[in-house]
Amino acid sequence: MFIFGNPRRRNEILAHEWVSLRMLWNAAKEESKSSGESAVSEDEVNRVGALFPDEIVWQSGAREWHDLNVAAQEVGRHLSTAQLRTEFALLLALAEQRKLSNYDVHTQNAPLFAANSEAELSQMRSAYMALLDDLQRWFINTRFKRHLRHQAAGTLLFVGVVVSLITIAPFIAFFYLFYNDYEVDGAIVSAAKGYQLFSSNPVFGLVMVAAFGLLGAYFSRIIMFQGQIATLEFDDVMISYQARLLYVRLLLGMLGAFVFYFLLRSEIIAGSAFPDLSKLGIGEQIVWKTTAAGGMVAVADRVPDPSGLTILMPTKELAKLLVWSFLAGFSQTLVSDTLTQRSTQTDI
């Protein structure tokens, strides 16, 4: 629900926790009066009672959960023997469900709460408070990790939008150039007829190489983030998803794509899997006529669509270059391994 642009989120879980804690506190006060078991003084009743909010707490911020945790610890210090037995069993079951790291340690205190136990009230309260504190710490860490994931996802989203715009910018620029004719080697040609990016405008093509190197580097981080999202820790965010370190990774991807291009240009690496840099461009592709049923006509019988419709597409060689630029940015070792292999072969 939004009022005047400000979100108001209601958390029923937090409100219910306060209600349950208040009922537990009221029962503890009554128990102390009737049993004579470590009776709660009037000053203590007033002090603990002041921790409870006057109105229902619906907001679910860090401050609200902190206040609830403080109140729960104060109430826990005044629980009766019967209440401690019930509450410890509930918390222990919750600790098992949440797979608390030191769950086994707390199970060793379970005999203190047995019906035939002769444990003192102070021992039971200490064991209960230790378990309560560990669970609260677990929930705090869980909320902190959730916040880290949201923060990392926000950074990746922003960077992803920027990288996507950079990647498509050369194509948008080309489509703008498509509406003009150019003089290449004394002849007037249309960009749509196969404008050779590197031979006629090398800088334009190198921008594509850099853009796809950035895209590859960003894609590697997205893949890693998706694989770590359930187990993301503080160190992971600091090492891999901080803005500055993410920019360094993108820079590495862009430089890797540049170096790989010059390895291709120098023919240090070559083969059918690599592009022919003399045939890089974007040109018109014919749209072939389809059958009445919507299927494609056999290759031998294909004829152009009567409408004369054509589409602009990268040439096969340009597509190869962009794929290799992407891979050079995606892999942090592709370029370095290639350089190492070639230097070993030439005994540099």
mmCIF file of C-alpha atoms in Angstrom:
data_model
loop_
_atom_site.group_PDB
_atom_site.id
_atom_site.type_symbol
_atom_site.label_atom_id
_atom_site.label_comp_id
_atom_site.label_asym_id
_atom_site.label_seq_id
_atom_site.Cartn_x
_atom_site.Cartn_y
_atom_site.Cartn_z
ATOM 1 C CA MET A 1 0.000 0.000 0.000
ATOM 2 C CA PHE A 2 1.377 3.403 -0.956
ATOM 3 C CA ILE A 3 0.271 6.669 0.594
ATOM 4 C CA PHE A 4 1.650 9.880 -0.930
ATOM 5 C CA GLY A 5 4.426 7.836 -2.491
ATOM 6 C CA ASN A 6 5.699 6.362 0.806
ATOM 7 C CA PRO A 7 5.484 2.585 1.226
ATOM 8 C CA ARG A 8 3.838 1.295 4.414
ATOM 9 C CA ARG A 9 4.648 -2.333 4.895
ATOM 10 C CA ARG A 10 2.926 -4.255 7.640
ATOM 11 C CA ASN A 11 4.671 -7.256 9.145
ATOM 12 C CA GLU A 12 2.135 -9.436 10.934
ATOM 13 C CA ILE A 13 4.884 -11.758 12.197
ATOM 14 C CA LEU A 14 6.510 -8.975 14.229
ATOM 15 C CA ALA A 15 3.163 -7.839 15.624
ATOM 16 C CA HIS A 16 2.349 -11.424 16.655
ATOM 17 C CA GLU A 17 5.743 -11.858 18.347
ATOM 18 C CA TRP A 18 5.037 -8.820 20.519
ATOM 19 C CA VAL A 19 1.596 -10.175 21.449
ATOM 20 C CA SER A 20 3.042 -13.591 22.367
ATOM 21 C CA LEU A 21 5.853 -12.026 24.392
ATOM 22 C CA ARG A 22 3.418 -9.833 26.305
ATOM 23 C CA MET A 23 1.281 -12.873 27.198
ATOM 24 C CA LEU A 24 4.421 -14.727 28.328
ATOM 25 C CA TRP A 25 5.450 -11.764 30.479
ATOM 26 C CA ASN A 26 1.999 -11.464 32.076
ATOM 27 C CA ALA A 27 2.038 -15.182 32.871
ATOM 28 C CA ALA A 28 5.545 -14.876 34.357
ATOM 29 C CA LYS A 29 4.413 -12.096 36.688
ATOM 30 C CA GLU A 30 1.446 -14.148 37.888
ATOM 31 C CA GLU A 31 3.602 -17.251 38.363
ATOM 32 C CA SER A 32 6.114 -15.344 40.463
ATOM 33 C CA LYS A 33 3.365 -14.098 42.782
ATOM 34 C CA SER A 34 1.710 -17.480 43.295
ATOM 35 C CA SER A 35 4.748 -19.769 43.491
ATOM 36 C CA GLY A 36 7.084 -17.532 45.437
ATOM 37 C CA GLU A 37 9.798 -18.636 43.043
ATOM 38 C CA SER A 38 12.142 -15.650 42.680
ATOM 39 C CA ALA A 39 9.348 -13.106 42.915
ATOM 40 C CA VAL A 40 9.613 -10.146 40.534
ATOM 41 C CA SER A 41 9.887 -6.791 42.301
ATOM 42 C CA GLU A 42 7.618 -3.907 41.476
ATOM 43 C CA ASP A 43 10.521 -1.898 40.086
ATOM 44 C CA GLU A 44 11.485 -4.800 37.826
ATOM 45 C CA VAL A 45 7.885 -5.149 36.642
ATOM 46 C CA ASN A 46 7.821 -1.476 35.695
ATOM 47 C CA ARG A 47 11.234 -1.591 34.016
ATOM 48 C CA VAL A 48 10.448 -4.624 31.851
ATOM 49 C CA GLY A 49 6.921 -3.376 31.161
ATOM 50 C CA ALA A 50 8.359 -0.140 29.775
ATOM 51 C CA LEU A 51 10.081 -2.153 27.031
ATOM 52 C CA PHE A 52 6.734 -3.054 25.482
ATOM 53 C CA PRO A 53 5.335 -0.645 22.866
ATOM 54 C CA ASP A 54 2.091 1.164 23.575
ATOM 55 C CA GLU A 55 0.776 0.451 20.073
ATOM 56 C CA ILE A 56 0.984 -2.548 17.761
ATOM 57 C CA VAL A 57 4.316 -2.606 15.930
ATOM 58 C CA TRP A 58 3.805 -3.273 12.229
ATOM 59 C CA GLN A 59 7.072 -1.959 10.826
ATOM 60 C CA SER A 60 9.825 -4.516 10.262
ATOM 61 C CA GLY A 61 13.043 -2.542 10.432
ATOM 62 C CA ALA A 62 16.281 -3.324 12.256
ATOM 63 C CA ARG A 63 15.278 -1.080 15.190
ATOM 64 C CA GLU A 64 11.933 -2.846 15.683
ATOM 65 C CA TRP A 65 13.539 -6.304 15.722
ATOM 66 C CA HIS A 66 16.263 -5.057 18.079
ATOM 67 C CA ASP A 67 13.642 -3.794 20.553
ATOM 68 C CA LEU A 68 11.839 -7.132 20.396
ATOM 69 C CA ASN A 69 15.071 -9.063 21.039
ATOM 70 C CA VAL A 70 15.909 -6.901 24.066
ATOM 71 C CA ALA A 71 12.428 -7.371 25.520
ATOM 72 C CA ALA A 72 12.571 -11.141 24.917
ATOM 73 C CA GLN A 73 15.866 -11.417 26.791
ATOM 74 C CA GLU A 74 14.544 -9.395 29.732
ATOM 75 C CA VAL A 75 11.402 -11.504 29.935
ATOM 76 C CA GLY A 76 13.478 -14.681 29.727
ATOM 77 C CA ARG A 77 15.336 -13.714 32.900
ATOM 78 C CA HIS A 78 12.064 -13.902 34.856
ATOM 79 C CA LEU A 79 10.400 -17.040 33.507
ATOM 80 C CA SER A 80 9.241 -19.701 35.965
ATOM 81 C CA THR A 81 10.362 -23.330 35.945
ATOM 82 C CA ALA A 82 7.242 -24.494 34.090
ATOM 83 C CA GLN A 83 7.585 -21.735 31.493
ATOM 84 C CA LEU A 84 11.283 -22.433 30.990
ATOM 85 C CA ARG A 85 10.601 -26.102 30.277
ATOM 86 C CA THR A 86 8.002 -25.257 27.647
ATOM 87 C CA GLU A 87 9.892 -22.380 26.041
ATOM 88 C CA PHE A 88 13.234 -24.215 25.945
ATOM 89 C CA ALA A 89 11.623 -27.161 24.141
ATOM 90 C CA LEU A 90 10.087 -24.796 21.568
ATOM 91 C CA LEU A 91 13.349 -22.929 20.992
ATOM 92 C CA LEU A 92 15.314 -26.175 20.739
ATOM 93 C CA ALA A 93 12.929 -27.451 18.053
ATOM 94 C CA LEU A 94 13.335 -24.135 16.208
ATOM 95 C CA ALA A 95 17.126 -24.405 16.487
ATOM 96 C CA GLU A 96 16.983 -27.877 14.927
ATOM 97 C CA GLN A 97 14.742 -26.636 12.134
ATOM 98 C CA ARG A 98 17.057 -23.705 11.386
ATOM 99 C CA LYS A 99 20.118 -25.974 11.574
ATOM 100 C CA LEU A 100 21.834 -23.867 14.219
ATOM 101 C CA SER A 101 25.582 -24.470 14.014
ATOM 102 C CA ASN A 102 25.959 -25.235 17.727
ATOM 103 C CA TYR A 103 22.651 -27.061 18.103
ATOM 104 C CA ASP A 104 24.422 -30.088 19.631
ATOM 105 C CA VAL A 105 25.781 -27.911 22.450
ATOM 106 C CA HIS A 106 22.280 -26.837 23.453
ATOM 107 C CA THR A 107 20.915 -30.383 23.343
ATOM 108 C CA GLN A 108 23.341 -31.191 26.160
ATOM 109 C CA ASN A 109 21.367 -28.764 28.357
ATOM 110 C CA ALA A 110 18.056 -30.475 27.612
ATOM 111 C CA PRO A 111 18.249 -32.783 30.700
ATOM 112 C CA LEU A 112 18.131 -29.666 32.919
ATOM 113 C CA PHE A 113 14.520 -29.164 31.824
ATOM 114 C CA ALA A 114 13.326 -32.714 32.405
ATOM 115 C CA ALA A 115 10.377 -33.167 34.813
ATOM 116 C CA ASN A 116 12.530 -35.109 37.289
ATOM 117 C CA SER A 117 15.475 -32.737 37.041
ATOM 118 C CA GLU A 118 16.873 -31.216 40.210
ATOM 119 C CA ALA A 119 18.531 -28.365 38.392
ATOM 120 C CA GLU A 120 18.329 -24.967 40.014
ATOM 121 C CA LEU A 121 16.214 -22.226 38.478
ATOM 122 C CA SER A 122 19.318 -20.148 37.765
ATOM 123 C CA GLN A 123 20.846 -23.018 35.737
ATOM 124 C CA MET A 124 17.694 -23.415 33.687
ATOM 125 C CA ARG A 125 17.508 -19.696 33.010
ATOM 126 C CA SER A 126 21.161 -19.588 31.946
ATOM 127 C CA ALA A 127 20.670 -22.470 29.516
ATOM 128 C CA TYR A 128 17.497 -20.890 28.152
ATOM 129 C CA MET A 129 19.134 -17.474 27.702
ATOM 130 C CA ALA A 130 22.107 -19.012 25.891
ATOM 131 C CA LEU A 131 19.808 -20.741 23.400
ATOM 132 C CA LEU A 132 17.660 -17.619 22.965
ATOM 133 C CA ASP A 133 20.740 -15.493 22.340
ATOM 134 C CA ASP A 134 22.097 -17.906 19.711
ATOM 135 C CA LEU A 135 18.788 -17.990 17.873
ATOM 136 C CA GLN A 136 18.518 -14.209 17.899
ATOM 137 C CA ARG A 137 22.052 -13.962 16.546
ATOM 138 C CA TRP A 138 21.155 -16.452 13.787
ATOM 139 C CA PHE A 139 18.129 -14.381 12.756
ATOM 140 C CA ILE A 140 20.170 -11.159 12.814
ATOM 141 C CA ASN A 141 22.826 -12.738 10.571
ATOM 142 C CA THR A 142 20.121 -14.063 8.249
ATOM 143 C CA ARG A 143 18.560 -10.616 7.859
ATOM 144 C CA PHE A 144 22.013 -9.117 7.317
ATOM 145 C CA LYS A 145 22.808 -11.641 4.577
ATOM 146 C CA ARG A 146 19.439 -10.947 2.962
ATOM 147 C CA HIS A 147 20.305 -7.247 2.955
ATOM 148 C CA LEU A 148 23.695 -8.028 1.384
ATOM 149 C CA ARG A 149 22.012 -10.034 -1.378
ATOM 150 C CA HIS A 150 19.630 -7.173 -2.127
ATOM 151 C CA GLN A 151 22.523 -4.730 -2.145
ATOM 152 C CA ALA A 152 24.600 -6.899 -4.482
ATOM 153 C CA ALA A 153 21.593 -7.496 -6.740
ATOM 154 C CA GLY A 154 20.948 -3.738 -6.912
ATOM 155 C CA THR A 155 24.557 -3.062 -7.916
ATOM 156 C CA LEU A 156 24.469 -5.809 -10.554
ATOM 157 C CA LEU A 157 21.167 -4.514 -11.910
ATOM 158 C CA PHE A 158 22.526 -0.983 -12.337
ATOM 159 C CA VAL A 159 25.751 -2.178 -13.943
ATOM 160 C CA GLY A 160 23.790 -4.601 -16.138
ATOM 161 C CA VAL A 161 21.607 -1.812 -17.518
ATOM 162 C CA VAL A 162 24.686 0.301 -18.311
ATOM 163 C CA VAL A 163 26.534 -2.621 -19.943
ATOM 164 C CA SER A 164 23.447 -3.545 -21.992
ATOM 165 C CA LEU A 165 23.149 0.020 -23.282
ATOM 166 C CA ILE A 166 26.857 0.058 -24.174
ATOM 167 C CA THR A 167 26.487 -3.282 -25.988
ATOM 168 C CA ILE A 168 23.575 -2.211 -28.178
ATOM 169 C CA ALA A 169 24.901 1.323 -28.785
ATOM 170 C CA PRO A 170 27.141 0.305 -31.754
ATOM 171 C CA PHE A 171 24.206 -1.457 -33.423
ATOM 172 C CA ILE A 172 21.947 1.553 -32.895
ATOM 173 C CA ALA A 173 24.669 3.748 -34.363
ATOM 174 C CA PHE A 174 24.939 1.422 -37.342
ATOM 175 C CA PHE A 175 21.206 1.508 -37.988
ATOM 176 C CA TYR A 176 21.458 5.285 -37.950
ATOM 177 C CA LEU A 177 24.294 5.075 -40.477
ATOM 178 C CA PHE A 178 22.176 2.715 -42.563
ATOM 179 C CA TYR A 179 20.140 5.648 -43.837
ATOM 180 C CA ASN A 180 23.188 7.191 -45.473
ATOM 181 C CA ASP A 181 25.456 6.256 -48.355
ATOM 182 C CA TYR A 182 29.252 6.186 -48.096
ATOM 183 C CA GLU A 183 32.108 6.448 -50.506
ATOM 184 C CA VAL A 184 34.377 3.429 -50.145
ATOM 185 C CA ASP A 185 37.349 3.112 -52.529
ATOM 186 C CA GLY A 186 35.758 5.642 -54.874
ATOM 187 C CA ALA A 187 32.403 3.852 -55.041
ATOM 188 C CA ILE A 188 29.166 4.866 -53.355
ATOM 189 C CA VAL A 189 27.765 2.044 -51.215
ATOM 190 C CA SER A 190 24.902 1.764 -48.798
ATOM 191 C CA ALA A 191 25.543 0.661 -45.254
ATOM 192 C CA ALA A 192 22.713 -1.835 -45.620
ATOM 193 C CA LYS A 193 24.489 -3.563 -48.500
ATOM 194 C CA GLY A 194 27.311 -4.787 -46.317
ATOM 195 C CA TYR A 195 29.193 -1.910 -44.764
ATOM 196 C CA GLN A 196 32.606 -3.305 -43.830
ATOM 197 C CA LEU A 197 33.118 -2.081 -40.309
ATOM 198 C CA PHE A 198 36.836 -2.688 -39.855
ATOM 199 C CA SER A 199 38.033 -1.915 -43.340
ATOM 200 C CA SER A 200 36.013 1.295 -43.631
ATOM 201 C CA ASN A 201 35.760 2.341 -40.007
ATOM 202 C CA PRO A 202 37.984 0.260 -37.684
ATOM 203 C CA VAL A 203 37.201 2.315 -34.590
ATOM 204 C CA PHE A 204 33.497 1.584 -35.001
ATOM 205 C CA GLY A 205 34.136 -2.156 -34.987
ATOM 206 C CA LEU A 206 36.544 -1.997 -32.062
ATOM 207 C CA VAL A 207 33.756 -0.446 -30.002
ATOM 208 C CA MET A 208 31.762 -3.626 -30.609
ATOM 209 C CA VAL A 209 34.713 -5.727 -29.445
ATOM 210 C CA ALA A 210 35.023 -3.683 -26.252
ATOM 211 C CA ALA A 211 31.258 -3.785 -25.643
ATOM 212 C CA PHE A 212 31.070 -7.560 -25.938
ATOM 213 C CA GLY A 213 34.128 -7.938 -23.714
ATOM 214 C CA LEU A 214 32.267 -5.925 -21.078
ATOM 215 C CA LEU A 215 29.162 -8.035 -21.617
ATOM 216 C CA GLY A 216 31.127 -11.253 -21.153
ATOM 217 C CA ALA A 217 32.729 -10.003 -17.923
ATOM 218 C CA TYR A 218 29.343 -8.897 -16.574
ATOM 219 C CA PHE A 219 27.739 -12.207 -17.564
ATOM 220 C CA SER A 220 30.404 -14.107 -15.612
ATOM 221 C CA ARG A 221 29.517 -12.127 -12.483
ATOM 222 C CA ILE A 222 25.783 -12.727 -12.967
ATOM 223 C CA ILE A 223 26.355 -16.478 -13.323
ATOM 224 C CA MET A 224 28.483 -16.508 -10.177
ATOM 225 C CA PHE A 225 25.890 -14.454 -8.262
ATOM 226 C CA GLN A 226 23.085 -16.837 -9.196
ATOM 227 C CA GLY A 227 25.178 -19.788 -8.067
ATOM 228 C CA GLN A 228 26.029 -18.168 -4.720
ATOM 229 C CA ILE A 229 22.739 -16.442 -3.924
ATOM 230 C CA ALA A 230 21.666 -19.020 -1.330
ATOM 231 C CA THR A 231 25.037 -19.041 0.456
ATOM 232 C CA LEU A 232 26.300 -15.501 -0.170
ATOM 233 C CA GLU A 233 28.505 -14.290 2.672
ATOM 234 C CA PHE A 234 29.886 -10.885 3.633
ATOM 235 C CA ASP A 235 33.333 -11.643 2.193
ATOM 236 C CA ASP A 236 31.787 -12.715 -1.131
ATOM 237 C CA VAL A 237 30.064 -9.347 -1.498
ATOM 238 C CA MET A 238 33.181 -7.421 -0.521
ATOM 239 C CA ILE A 239 35.392 -9.379 -2.935
ATOM 240 C CA SER A 240 33.151 -9.785 -5.977
ATOM 241 C CA TYR A 241 30.169 -7.437 -5.903
ATOM 242 C CA GLN A 242 31.374 -4.109 -4.594
ATOM 243 C CA ALA A 243 30.991 -1.471 -7.289
ATOM 244 C CA ARG A 244 34.710 -0.664 -7.635
ATOM 245 C CA LEU A 245 35.780 -4.300 -7.774
ATOM 246 C CA LEU A 246 33.011 -5.003 -10.260
ATOM 247 C CA TYR A 247 34.293 -2.164 -12.446
ATOM 248 C CA VAL A 248 37.790 -3.681 -12.299
ATOM 249 C CA ARG A 249 36.353 -7.006 -13.508
ATOM 250 C CA LEU A 250 34.584 -5.231 -16.380
ATOM 251 C CA LEU A 251 37.794 -3.414 -17.301
ATOM 252 C CA LEU A 252 39.633 -6.733 -17.348
ATOM 253 C CA GLY A 253 36.988 -8.168 -19.672
ATOM 254 C CA MET A 254 37.224 -5.207 -22.046
ATOM 255 C CA LEU A 255 41.040 -5.349 -22.155
ATOM 256 C CA GLY A 256 40.894 -9.104 -22.674
ATOM 257 C CA ALA A 257 38.638 -8.606 -25.704
ATOM 258 C CA PHE A 258 41.024 -5.974 -27.107
ATOM 259 C CA VAL A 259 44.072 -8.203 -26.691
ATOM 260 C CA PHE A 260 42.265 -11.168 -28.224
ATOM 261 C CA TYR A 261 41.304 -9.053 -31.238
ATOM 262 C CA PHE A 262 44.926 -8.098 -31.855
ATOM 263 C CA LEU A 263 45.925 -11.741 -31.489
ATOM 264 C CA LEU A 264 43.488 -12.438 -34.315
ATOM 265 C CA ARG A 265 44.659 -9.440 -36.350
ATOM 266 C CA SER A 266 48.289 -10.552 -36.054
ATOM 267 C CA GLU A 267 47.263 -14.124 -36.969
ATOM 268 C CA ILE A 268 49.056 -15.467 -33.920
ATOM 269 C CA ILE A 269 45.883 -17.486 -33.513
ATOM 270 C CA ALA A 270 43.958 -18.602 -36.592
ATOM 271 C CA GLY A 271 41.676 -21.313 -37.861
ATOM 272 C CA SER A 272 38.174 -21.957 -39.142
ATOM 273 C CA ALA A 273 36.715 -21.314 -35.681
ATOM 274 C CA PHE A 274 38.100 -17.774 -35.728
ATOM 275 C CA PRO A 275 36.740 -14.893 -37.832
ATOM 276 C CA ASP A 276 38.146 -13.612 -41.110
ATOM 277 C CA LEU A 277 38.680 -9.976 -40.168
ATOM 278 C CA SER A 278 38.507 -8.848 -43.800
ATOM 279 C CA LYS A 279 34.848 -9.870 -43.991
ATOM 280 C CA LEU A 280 33.444 -8.174 -40.921
ATOM 281 C CA GLY A 281 30.284 -6.189 -41.420
ATOM 282 C CA ILE A 282 26.536 -5.964 -41.168
ATOM 283 C CA GLY A 283 24.409 -6.459 -44.254
ATOM 284 C CA GLU A 284 20.987 -7.214 -45.604
ATOM 285 C CA GLN A 285 19.722 -10.755 -45.262
ATOM 286 C CA ILE A 286 16.957 -11.950 -47.571
ATOM 287 C CA VAL A 287 13.716 -13.117 -45.994
ATOM 288 C CA TRP A 288 12.767 -16.326 -47.784
ATOM 289 C CA LYS A 289 9.249 -17.192 -48.809
ATOM 290 C CA THR A 290 7.415 -19.677 -46.566
ATOM 291 C CA THR A 291 4.852 -22.351 -47.444
ATOM 292 C CA ALA A 292 1.131 -21.829 -46.969
ATOM 293 C CA ALA A 293 1.314 -23.890 -43.786
ATOM 294 C CA GLY A 294 3.931 -21.551 -42.373
ATOM 295 C CA GLY A 295 6.899 -23.889 -42.780
ATOM 296 C CA MET A 296 10.130 -23.082 -44.592
ATOM 297 C CA VAL A 297 10.619 -24.014 -48.239
ATOM 298 C CA ALA A 298 13.348 -26.540 -49.013
ATOM 299 C CA VAL A 299 16.756 -24.925 -49.442
ATOM 300 C CA ALA A 300 16.971 -25.827 -53.131
ATOM 301 C CA ASP A 301 13.558 -24.287 -53.854
ATOM 302 C CA ARG A 302 13.863 -21.117 -51.785
ATOM 303 C CA VAL A 303 12.817 -17.864 -53.377
ATOM 304 C CA PRO A 304 12.802 -14.356 -51.873
ATOM 305 C CA ASP A 305 9.630 -13.219 -50.224
ATOM 306 C CA PRO A 306 7.451 -11.307 -52.774
ATOM 307 C CA SER A 307 7.364 -8.296 -50.463
ATOM 308 C CA GLY A 308 11.097 -7.877 -50.938
ATOM 309 C CA LEU A 309 11.528 -7.808 -47.165
ATOM 310 C CA THR A 310 15.106 -7.942 -45.899
ATOM 311 C CA ILE A 311 16.618 -7.663 -42.445
ATOM 312 C CA LEU A 312 19.929 -6.317 -41.219
ATOM 313 C CA MET A 313 22.122 -8.918 -39.541
ATOM 314 C CA PRO A 314 25.788 -9.292 -38.611
ATOM 315 C CA THR A 315 27.816 -11.276 -41.092
ATOM 316 C CA LYS A 316 28.967 -14.710 -40.048
ATOM 317 C CA GLU A 317 32.517 -13.436 -39.507
ATOM 318 C CA LEU A 318 31.354 -10.538 -37.352
ATOM 319 C CA ALA A 319 29.244 -12.915 -35.279
ATOM 320 C CA LYS A 320 32.337 -15.060 -34.695
ATOM 321 C CA LEU A 321 34.355 -12.037 -33.590
ATOM 322 C CA LEU A 322 31.678 -10.903 -31.150
ATOM 323 C CA VAL A 323 31.368 -14.401 -29.683
ATOM 324 C CA TRP A 324 35.128 -14.578 -29.151
ATOM 325 C CA SER A 325 35.113 -11.062 -27.677
ATOM 326 C CA PHE A 326 32.393 -12.195 -25.270
ATOM 327 C CA LEU A 327 34.396 -15.293 -24.319
ATOM 328 C CA ALA A 328 37.556 -13.231 -23.805
ATOM 329 C CA GLY A 329 35.626 -11.036 -21.360
ATOM 330 C CA PHE A 330 33.783 -13.940 -19.739
ATOM 331 C CA SER A 331 36.880 -16.030 -19.046
ATOM 332 C CA GLN A 332 39.590 -14.519 -16.898
ATOM 333 C CA THR A 333 42.126 -17.052 -18.209
ATOM 334 C CA LEU A 334 41.384 -17.319 -21.952
ATOM 335 C CA VAL A 335 43.745 -14.536 -23.012
ATOM 336 C CA SER A 336 46.413 -15.265 -20.408
ATOM 337 C CA ASP A 337 46.417 -18.987 -21.258
ATOM 338 C CA THR A 338 46.638 -18.187 -24.975
ATOM 339 C CA LEU A 339 49.567 -15.824 -24.421
ATOM 340 C CA THR A 340 51.317 -18.363 -22.197
ATOM 341 C CA GLN A 341 50.840 -21.113 -24.769
ATOM 342 C CA ARG A 342 52.138 -18.992 -27.638
ATOM 343 C CA SER A 343 55.118 -17.697 -25.635
ATOM 344 C CA THR A 344 56.029 -21.272 -24.725
ATOM 345 C CA GLN A 345 55.847 -22.379 -28.372
ATOM 346 C CA THR A 346 58.107 -19.529 -29.493
ATOM 347 C CA ASP A 347 60.450 -19.933 -26.487
ATOM 348 C CA ILE A 348 60.189 -16.275 -25.496
#
